[in-house]
Structure formats: C-alpha cells, structure tokens
PDB file of C-alpha atoms in Angstrom:
ATOM      1  CA  MET A 524     -17.235   7.477  -7.562  1.00 96.00           C
ATOM      2  CA  ARG A 525     -19.787   4.889  -7.466  1.00 97.00           C
ATOM      3  CA  LEU A 526     -19.365   1.279  -7.169  1.00 98.00           C
ATOM      4  CA  THR A 527     -20.404  -0.759 -10.554  1.00 98.00           C
ATOM      5  CA  LEU A 528     -20.798  -4.650 -10.757  1.00 98.00           C
ATOM      6  CA  THR A 529     -20.290  -5.865 -14.413  1.00 98.00           C
ATOM      7  CA  GLU A 530     -21.240  -9.840 -14.265  1.00 98.00           C
ATOM      8  CA  PHE A 531     -21.717 -12.895 -16.758  1.00 98.00           C
ATOM      9  CA  VAL A 532     -24.216 -15.365 -15.748  1.00 98.00           C
ATOM     10  CA  THR A 533     -26.235 -18.059 -16.815  1.00 98.00           C
ATOM     11  CA  LEU A 534     -29.972 -18.817 -16.179  1.00 97.00           C
ATOM     12  CA  ASP A 535     -29.027 -20.719 -13.115  1.00 97.00           C
ATOM     13  CA  GLY A 536     -27.098 -18.077 -11.799  1.00 96.00           C
ATOM     14  CA  VAL A 537     -23.259 -19.262 -12.472  1.00 97.00           C
ATOM     15  CA  TYR A 538     -20.438 -16.990 -12.680  1.00 97.00           C
ATOM     16  CA  GLN A 539     -17.731 -19.228 -12.188  1.00 96.00           C
ATOM     17  CA  GLY A 540     -15.488 -20.035 -15.594  1.00 95.00           C
ATOM     18  CA  PRO A 541     -17.172 -17.742 -17.973  1.00 96.00           C
ATOM     19  CA  GLY A 542     -14.512 -17.306 -20.575  1.00 94.00           C
ATOM     20  CA  GLY A 543     -12.496 -20.518 -21.201  1.00 94.00           C
ATOM     21  CA  PRO A 544     -12.272 -24.631 -19.632  1.00 95.00           C
ATOM     22  CA  ALA A 545      -9.143 -23.996 -17.842  1.00 93.00           C
ATOM     23  CA  GLU A 546     -10.378 -20.713 -16.494  1.00 93.00           C
ATOM     24  CA  ASP A 547     -11.419 -21.722 -12.861  1.00 93.00           C
ATOM     25  CA  THR A 548     -11.817 -25.871 -12.211  1.00 95.00           C
ATOM     26  CA  THR A 549     -12.447 -24.819  -8.628  1.00 94.00           C
ATOM     27  CA  GLY A 550     -14.729 -27.945  -6.913  1.00 95.00           C
ATOM     28  CA  GLY A 551     -14.079 -29.990 -10.055  1.00 96.00           C
ATOM     29  CA  PHE A 552     -15.615 -27.320 -12.006  1.00 97.00           C
ATOM     30  CA  ALA A 553     -15.947 -28.228 -15.471  1.00 97.00           C
ATOM     31  CA  HIS A 554     -18.000 -25.841 -18.051  1.00 97.00           C
ATOM     32  CA  GLY A 555     -15.913 -23.503 -18.393  1.00 97.00           C
ATOM     33  CA  GLY A 556     -15.997 -20.908 -21.160  1.00 97.00           C
ATOM     34  CA  TRP A 557     -20.010 -20.894 -21.337  1.00 98.00           C
ATOM     35  CA  VAL A 558     -19.735 -17.814 -22.368  1.00 97.00           C
ATOM     36  CA  VAL A 559     -17.811 -18.203 -25.965  1.00 97.00           C
ATOM     37  CA  PRO A 560     -20.836 -19.468 -27.941  1.00 97.00           C
ATOM     38  CA  PHE A 561     -22.989 -16.425 -27.199  1.00 97.00           C
ATOM     39  CA  PHE A 562     -20.434 -13.544 -27.545  1.00 96.00           C
ATOM     40  CA  GLU A 563     -20.711 -11.417 -30.761  1.00 97.00           C
ATOM     41  CA  PRO A 564     -20.520  -7.756 -31.756  1.00 97.00           C
ATOM     42  CA  THR A 565     -23.306  -6.391 -29.849  1.00 97.00           C
ATOM     43  CA  LEU A 566     -22.302  -7.356 -26.681  1.00 97.00           C
ATOM     44  CA  GLY A 567     -18.581  -6.211 -27.652  1.00 96.00           C
ATOM     45  CA  ASP A 568     -20.075  -2.782 -28.316  1.00 97.00           C
ATOM     46  CA  PHE A 569     -21.712  -2.720 -24.420  1.00 97.00           C
ATOM     47  CA  ILE A 570     -19.042  -4.360 -23.224  1.00 97.00           C
ATOM     48  CA  ASN A 571     -16.511  -1.610 -24.613  1.00 97.00           C
ATOM     49  CA  GLY A 572     -18.418   0.970 -23.689  1.00 97.00           C
ATOM     50  CA  VAL A 573     -19.192   0.564 -19.999  1.00 98.00           C
ATOM     51  CA  PHE A 574     -14.794   0.221 -19.895  1.00 97.00           C
ATOM     52  CA  GLY A 575     -15.459   4.113 -20.929  1.00 97.00           C
ATOM     53  CA  GLU A 576     -16.663   4.665 -17.890  1.00 97.00           C
ATOM     54  CA  VAL A 577     -14.252   3.542 -15.730  1.00 98.00           C
ATOM     55  CA  ASP A 578     -11.611   5.412 -13.730  1.00 98.00           C
ATOM     56  CA  ALA A 579     -10.075   2.506 -11.309  1.00 98.00           C
ATOM     57  CA  PHE A 580     -11.062  -0.897 -10.760  1.00 98.00           C
ATOM     58  CA  LEU A 581     -11.619  -3.505  -7.970  1.00 98.00           C
ATOM     59  CA  LEU A 582     -10.761  -7.082  -8.177  1.00 97.00           C
ATOM     60  CA  GLY A 583     -11.000 -10.180  -6.560  1.00 95.00           C
ATOM     61  CA  ARG A 584      -7.255 -12.641  -5.841  1.00 93.00           C
ATOM     62  CA  ARG A 585      -8.717 -15.107  -8.409  1.00 93.00           C
ATOM     63  CA  THR A 586      -9.955 -12.429 -11.468  1.00 95.00           C
ATOM     64  CA  TYR A 587      -6.793 -10.561 -10.546  1.00 95.00           C
ATOM     65  CA  ASP A 588      -4.712 -13.238 -11.235  1.00 94.00           C
ATOM     66  CA  ILE A 589      -6.973 -14.516 -14.136  1.00 94.00           C
ATOM     67  CA  PHE A 590      -6.325 -10.737 -15.569  1.00 95.00           C
ATOM     68  CA  ALA A 591      -3.366 -10.670 -14.811  1.00 95.00           C
ATOM     69  CA  GLU A 592      -2.103 -13.028 -16.669  1.00 94.00           C
ATOM     70  CA  ALA A 593      -3.793 -12.831 -20.089  1.00 93.00           C
ATOM     71  CA  TRP A 594      -4.423  -8.779 -20.190  1.00 95.00           C
ATOM     72  CA  PRO A 595      -0.580  -7.149 -20.209  1.00 95.00           C
ATOM     73  CA  ARG A 596      -0.373  -9.074 -23.360  1.00 94.00           C
ATOM     74  CA  SER A 597      -3.191  -7.217 -25.792  1.00 92.00           C
ATOM     75  CA  THR A 598      -1.119  -4.704 -26.126  1.00 86.00           C
ATOM     76  CA  ASP A 599      -3.424  -3.155 -29.709  1.00 88.00           C
ATOM     77  CA  PRO A 600      -3.692   0.662 -28.191  1.00 85.00           C
ATOM     78  CA  HIS A 601      -7.290   0.765 -30.019  1.00 89.00           C
ATOM     79  CA  ASP A 602      -9.318  -1.890 -27.760  1.00 94.00           C
ATOM     80  CA  PRO A 603     -11.031  -0.019 -24.805  1.00 95.00           C
ATOM     81  CA  VAL A 604     -10.386  -2.936 -22.468  1.00 97.00           C
ATOM     82  CA  ALA A 605      -6.830  -3.485 -22.875  1.00 96.00           C
ATOM     83  CA  ASN A 606      -5.863   0.263 -22.445  1.00 96.00           C
ATOM     84  CA  ALA A 607      -8.192   0.911 -19.477  1.00 97.00           C
ATOM     85  CA  LEU A 608      -6.608  -2.876 -17.338  1.00 97.00           C
ATOM     86  CA  ASN A 609      -3.442  -2.345 -18.293  1.00 97.00           C
ATOM     87  CA  THR A 610      -3.315   1.594 -17.477  1.00 96.00           C
ATOM     88  CA  LEU A 611      -5.490   2.531 -14.843  1.00 97.00           C
ATOM     89  CA  PRO A 612      -5.327   1.536 -11.315  1.00 98.00           C
ATOM     90  CA  LYS A 613      -6.277  -2.187  -9.939  1.00 98.00           C
ATOM     91  CA  HIS A 614      -6.762  -2.207  -6.312  1.00 97.00           C
ATOM     92  CA  VAL A 615      -7.064  -6.118  -5.758  1.00 97.00           C
ATOM     93  CA  ALA A 616      -8.568  -7.313  -2.315  1.00 95.00           C
ATOM     94  CA  SER A 617      -6.542 -10.380  -1.475  1.00 92.00           C
ATOM     95  CA  ARG A 618      -5.513 -11.386   2.717  1.00 88.00           C
ATOM     96  CA  THR A 619      -2.557 -13.865   0.816  1.00 88.00           C
ATOM     97  CA  LEU A 620      -1.599 -11.869  -2.108  1.00 88.00           C
ATOM     98  CA  THR A 621       2.052 -10.931  -0.937  1.00 86.00           C
ATOM     99  CA  SER A 622       2.912  -9.002  -4.380  1.00 87.00           C
ATOM    100  CA  ALA A 623       0.464  -7.689  -7.107  1.00 92.00           C
ATOM    101  CA  ASP A 624       3.305  -6.529  -9.770  1.00 92.00           C
ATOM    102  CA  TRP A 625       0.908  -5.483 -12.587  1.00 96.00           C
ATOM    103  CA  HIS A 626       1.033  -2.348 -13.235  1.00 95.00           C
ATOM    104  CA  ASN A 627      -0.892   0.167 -11.299  1.00 96.00           C
ATOM    105  CA  SER A 628      -1.864  -2.704  -8.751  1.00 97.00           C
ATOM    106  CA  THR A 629      -2.104  -2.164  -5.430  1.00 95.00           C
ATOM    107  CA  ILE A 630      -3.232  -4.957  -2.704  1.00 96.00           C
ATOM    108  CA  LEU A 631      -6.246  -4.050  -0.439  1.00 93.00           C
ATOM    109  CA  GLY A 632      -5.867  -5.612   2.838  1.00 80.00           C
ATOM    110  CA  GLY A 633      -7.382  -5.646   5.797  1.00 84.00           C
ATOM    111  CA  ASP A 634     -11.289  -4.474   6.272  1.00 93.00           C
ATOM    112  CA  VAL A 635     -12.080  -5.070   2.583  1.00 95.00           C
ATOM    113  CA  VAL A 636     -15.838  -3.047   3.528  1.00 96.00           C
ATOM    114  CA  ALA A 637     -14.086  -0.210   5.115  1.00 96.00           C
ATOM    115  CA  GLU A 638     -11.074  -0.039   2.348  1.00 96.00           C
ATOM    116  CA  VAL A 639     -13.649  -0.238  -0.546  1.00 97.00           C
ATOM    117  CA  ALA A 640     -15.764   2.302   1.405  1.00 97.00           C
ATOM    118  CA  LYS A 641     -13.027   5.098   1.530  1.00 96.00           C
ATOM    119  CA  LEU A 642     -12.535   4.273  -2.189  1.00 97.00           C
ATOM    120  CA  LYS A 643     -15.766   5.385  -3.201  1.00 97.00           C
ATOM    121  CA  GLU A 644     -15.022   8.713  -1.632  1.00 97.00           C
ATOM    122  CA  GLN A 645     -12.577   9.381  -4.016  1.00 96.00           C
ATOM    123  CA  PRO A 646     -13.837  11.623  -7.316  1.00 96.00           C
ATOM    124  CA  GLY A 647     -13.982  10.072 -10.138  1.00 96.00           C
ATOM    125  CA  ARG A 648     -16.694   8.200 -12.273  1.00 97.00           C
ATOM    126  CA  GLU A 649     -16.385   4.193 -11.146  1.00 98.00           C
ATOM    127  CA  LEU A 650     -15.028   1.848  -9.257  1.00 98.00           C
ATOM    128  CA  GLN A 651     -15.431  -1.061 -11.678  1.00 98.00           C
ATOM    129  CA  ILE A 652     -15.740  -5.194 -10.042  1.00 98.00           C
ATOM    130  CA  HIS A 653     -15.374  -7.328 -13.482  1.00 97.00           C
ATOM    131  CA  GLY A 654     -16.476 -10.759 -12.459  1.00 94.00           C
ATOM    132  CA  SER A 655     -15.022 -11.281  -8.309  1.00 95.00           C
ATOM    133  CA  GLY A 656     -17.861 -13.351  -7.352  1.00 94.00           C
ATOM    134  CA  ALA A 657     -16.805 -13.687  -3.531  1.00 93.00           C
ATOM    135  CA  LEU A 658     -15.760 -10.095  -3.287  1.00 96.00           C
ATOM    136  CA  ALA A 659     -19.143  -8.940  -5.108  1.00 96.00           C
ATOM    137  CA  GLN A 660     -20.942 -10.689  -2.352  1.00 96.00           C
ATOM    138  CA  THR A 661     -18.959  -9.742   0.337  1.00 96.00           C
ATOM    139  CA  LEU A 662     -19.552  -5.634  -1.082  1.00 97.00           C
ATOM    140  CA  PHE A 663     -23.084  -6.329  -2.108  1.00 96.00           C
ATOM    141  CA  ASP A 664     -24.527  -7.250   1.718  1.00 95.00           C
ATOM    142  CA  ALA A 665     -22.602  -4.302   2.827  1.00 96.00           C
ATOM    143  CA  GLY A 666     -24.672  -2.108   0.670  1.00 95.00           C
ATOM    144  CA  LEU A 667     -21.902  -1.144  -1.073  1.00 97.00           C
ATOM    145  CA  ILE A 668     -22.415  -1.593  -4.797  1.00 97.00           C
ATOM    146  CA  ASP A 669     -24.259   0.932  -6.392  1.00 97.00           C
ATOM    147  CA  VAL A 670     -24.887  -0.664  -9.627  1.00 97.00           C
ATOM    148  CA  VAL A 671     -25.123  -4.104 -11.338  1.00 98.00           C
ATOM    149  CA  ARG A 672     -25.179  -5.132 -14.848  1.00 98.00           C
ATOM    150  CA  LEU A 673     -25.759  -8.453 -15.765  1.00 98.00           C
ATOM    151  CA  ILE A 674     -25.319 -10.000 -18.418  1.00 98.00           C
ATOM    152  CA  VAL A 675     -27.257 -13.432 -18.213  1.00 98.00           C
ATOM    153  CA  PHE A 676     -26.492 -15.801 -21.234  1.00 98.00           C
ATOM    154  CA  PRO A 677     -29.226 -18.483 -22.117  1.00 98.00           C
ATOM    155  CA  VAL A 678     -27.726 -21.583 -20.889  1.00 98.00           C
ATOM    156  CA  VAL A 679     -28.136 -23.706 -17.468  1.00 98.00           C
ATOM    157  CA  LEU A 680     -25.261 -25.251 -16.268  1.00 98.00           C
ATOM    158  CA  GLY A 681     -26.568 -27.096 -13.092  1.00 96.00           C
ATOM    159  CA  SER A 682     -22.873 -26.777 -10.714  1.00 96.00           C
ATOM    160  CA  GLY A 683     -20.684 -23.774 -10.485  1.00 97.00           C
ATOM    161  CA  MET A 684     -20.463 -20.603  -8.062  1.00 96.00           C
ATOM    162  CA  ARG A 685     -23.689 -18.260  -7.736  1.00 96.00           C
ATOM    163  CA  LEU A 686     -23.519 -14.271  -7.131  1.00 94.00           C
ATOM    164  CA  PHE A 687     -26.792 -14.382  -5.734  1.00 92.00           C
ATOM    165  CA  ALA A 688     -26.604 -17.585  -3.592  1.00 87.00           C
ATOM    166  CA  GLN A 689     -29.171 -18.845  -0.947  1.00 87.00           C
ATOM    167  CA  GLY A 690     -27.488 -16.258   2.032  1.00 90.00           C
ATOM    168  CA  ARG A 691     -27.929 -12.860   0.322  1.00 93.00           C
ATOM    169  CA  THR A 692     -28.989  -9.620   2.044  1.00 94.00           C
ATOM    170  CA  PRO A 693     -32.279  -8.845   0.559  1.00 95.00           C
ATOM    171  CA  SER A 694     -32.209  -6.028  -1.657  1.00 95.00           C
ATOM    172  CA  THR A 695     -34.515  -4.616  -4.419  1.00 95.00           C
ATOM    173  CA  PHE A 696     -33.582  -2.607  -7.648  1.00 96.00           C
ATOM    174  CA  ARG A 697     -34.559  -0.040 -10.695  1.00 97.00           C
ATOM    175  CA  LEU A 698     -34.218  -1.493 -13.757  1.00 98.00           C
ATOM    176  CA  ALA A 699     -32.216   1.347 -15.529  1.00 98.00           C
ATOM    177  CA  ASP A 700     -31.634  -0.302 -18.686  1.00 97.00           C
ATOM    178  CA  VAL A 701     -32.341  -3.799 -20.632  1.00 98.00           C
ATOM    179  CA  ARG A 702     -31.370  -5.043 -24.015  1.00 97.00           C
ATOM    180  CA  SER A 703     -30.486  -7.925 -25.429  1.00 98.00           C
ATOM    181  CA  THR A 704     -28.160  -9.557 -28.624  1.00 98.00           C
ATOM    182  CA  PRO A 705     -28.602 -11.362 -31.220  1.00 98.00           C
ATOM    183  CA  THR A 706     -27.523 -14.817 -29.485  1.00 98.00           C
ATOM    184  CA  GLY A 707     -30.185 -14.179 -26.804  1.00 98.00           C
ATOM    185  CA  VAL A 708     -28.570 -12.402 -24.271  1.00 98.00           C
ATOM    186  CA  THR A 709     -29.938  -9.949 -21.979  1.00 98.00           C
ATOM    187  CA  ILE A 710     -28.232  -7.074 -20.214  1.00 98.00           C
ATOM    188  CA  GLN A 711     -30.048  -5.408 -17.460  1.00 98.00           C
ATOM    189  CA  THR A 712     -28.349  -2.823 -16.032  1.00 98.00           C
ATOM    190  CA  LEU A 713     -30.109  -2.552 -12.184  1.00 98.00           C
ATOM    191  CA  GLU A 714     -29.754   0.680  -9.940  1.00 97.00           C
ATOM    192  CA  SER A 715     -29.804  -0.512  -6.393  1.00 93.00           C
ATOM    193  CA  ALA A 716     -33.355   1.212  -4.935  1.00 94.00           C
ATOM    194  CA  GLY A 717     -32.637  -0.850  -0.863  1.00 92.00           C
ATOM    195  CA  ALA A 718     -34.646  -2.853   1.511  1.00 93.00           C
ATOM    196  CA  PRO A 719     -37.701  -5.649  -0.474  1.00 95.00           C
ATOM    197  CA  ALA A 720     -41.467  -4.520   0.073  1.00 95.00           C
ATOM    198  CA  TYR A 721     -43.731  -7.265   0.364  1.00 95.00           C
ATOM    199  CA  GLY A 722     -47.465  -7.493  -0.037  1.00 95.00           C
ATOM    200  CA  SER A 723     -50.297 -10.188  -0.622  1.00 93.00           C
ATOM    201  CA  MET A 724     -52.245 -11.326  -3.460  1.00 90.00           C
ATOM    202  CA  GLU A 725     -55.019 -12.077  -2.674  1.00 87.00           C
ATOM    203  CA  VAL A 726     -57.881 -13.953  -5.140  1.00 87.00           C
ATOM    204  CA  GLU A 727     -61.658 -12.161  -4.778  1.00 79.00           C
TER     205      GLU A 727
END
C-alpha cells in the first residue's frame, strides 16, 4: 500500500482543530472550526473521492479519539466517509492508549516507523493518514509518506500547531494535481520527489 496524508491547513500552515471550537484546544488554541465557513460541495466531493481509495487508516492518538467519538454515530449506508471509517482497519499509533474499542481498530506500539513500514508492505491501495499532524511529521521525516493531499484554506490564524514546522526534513514534491473550490480553498496533490536541488539566481 502507498501511504498518503490528507491534511487541512491554513495559509500559515496550522492544522490544529479544523472541525470545531472544542475539537483540540491544546496550548490554549482558540480558533477551532476554521474550515467550516469554506466547506461546500466541491470540497465534499473531493473528500469522498479520497475515501474511495482507502484500504486502511493510520491515525494518531488525538485524531483517533476525535474520530471514534464522532463517526460511529453516522450510520448512513450511502456516506462513503462514514462507511470507510466505521468498517475498514484502523491502526492507531500510541504509546499510551491501552484499548481501542472502535470497530476494527488496533494499536501500534513500539517503533512506529518500523511498524508503518511493515504496513506499507501489505497488499492494497492506500493506507491513509487524516489529520494526525504529529504522527505525519514523524513519518514524513522518515521518508515513508508517498503522497500529500494538502487542502489549503484562505485563512491565517497566527497560532496553533503547524504541519511543516521548523526542523522538518528538506524534501521536494511533484505536483500531480491542483484544483480550487468556489470558496477559495486550493487542493494540491503532491507526490514525493526526493531531496531538494539548489541553484543560484544571478543578475547579468
């Protein structure tokens, strides 16, 4: 399986608490729910398409707790997101979680990089990360993420957890697809392309 990351981010790179005011207030974050004014059918269709490619999920502890609280309540058989999340395998990266009761969930303990590398060797289409920024950063630095779907919202928050914060491994990507929505959201699909190349721009 290829490992993909789908992440909602602001223009200043914040990924924290996109879905609601109380979703993630870590560090006193007071801007939760920043995606809501921009969400519309075009973006919803894209997200549905992403979930149509998944064979298993990989989630960090915080995202798992948020999802496990919300998604089992959705029982619409025609909802591709709810159906995938409630039925497919979910692997939770956590050293502190002692049980994962949401259907078809398992806990990855120990060396998460080694465990995820093993998961990628299994047959299938996509092993998907959604949210889970801290986990994504670890796997990004380990070179395990194959595709990044970066969904950029036209808002600057000035505080909050950032996806590509200082200290990330220098990397380049190939733009495989880009589109926009009527509310100004840009959707970039980026494939890993190795280390950066450098040059010099000289004025003649």
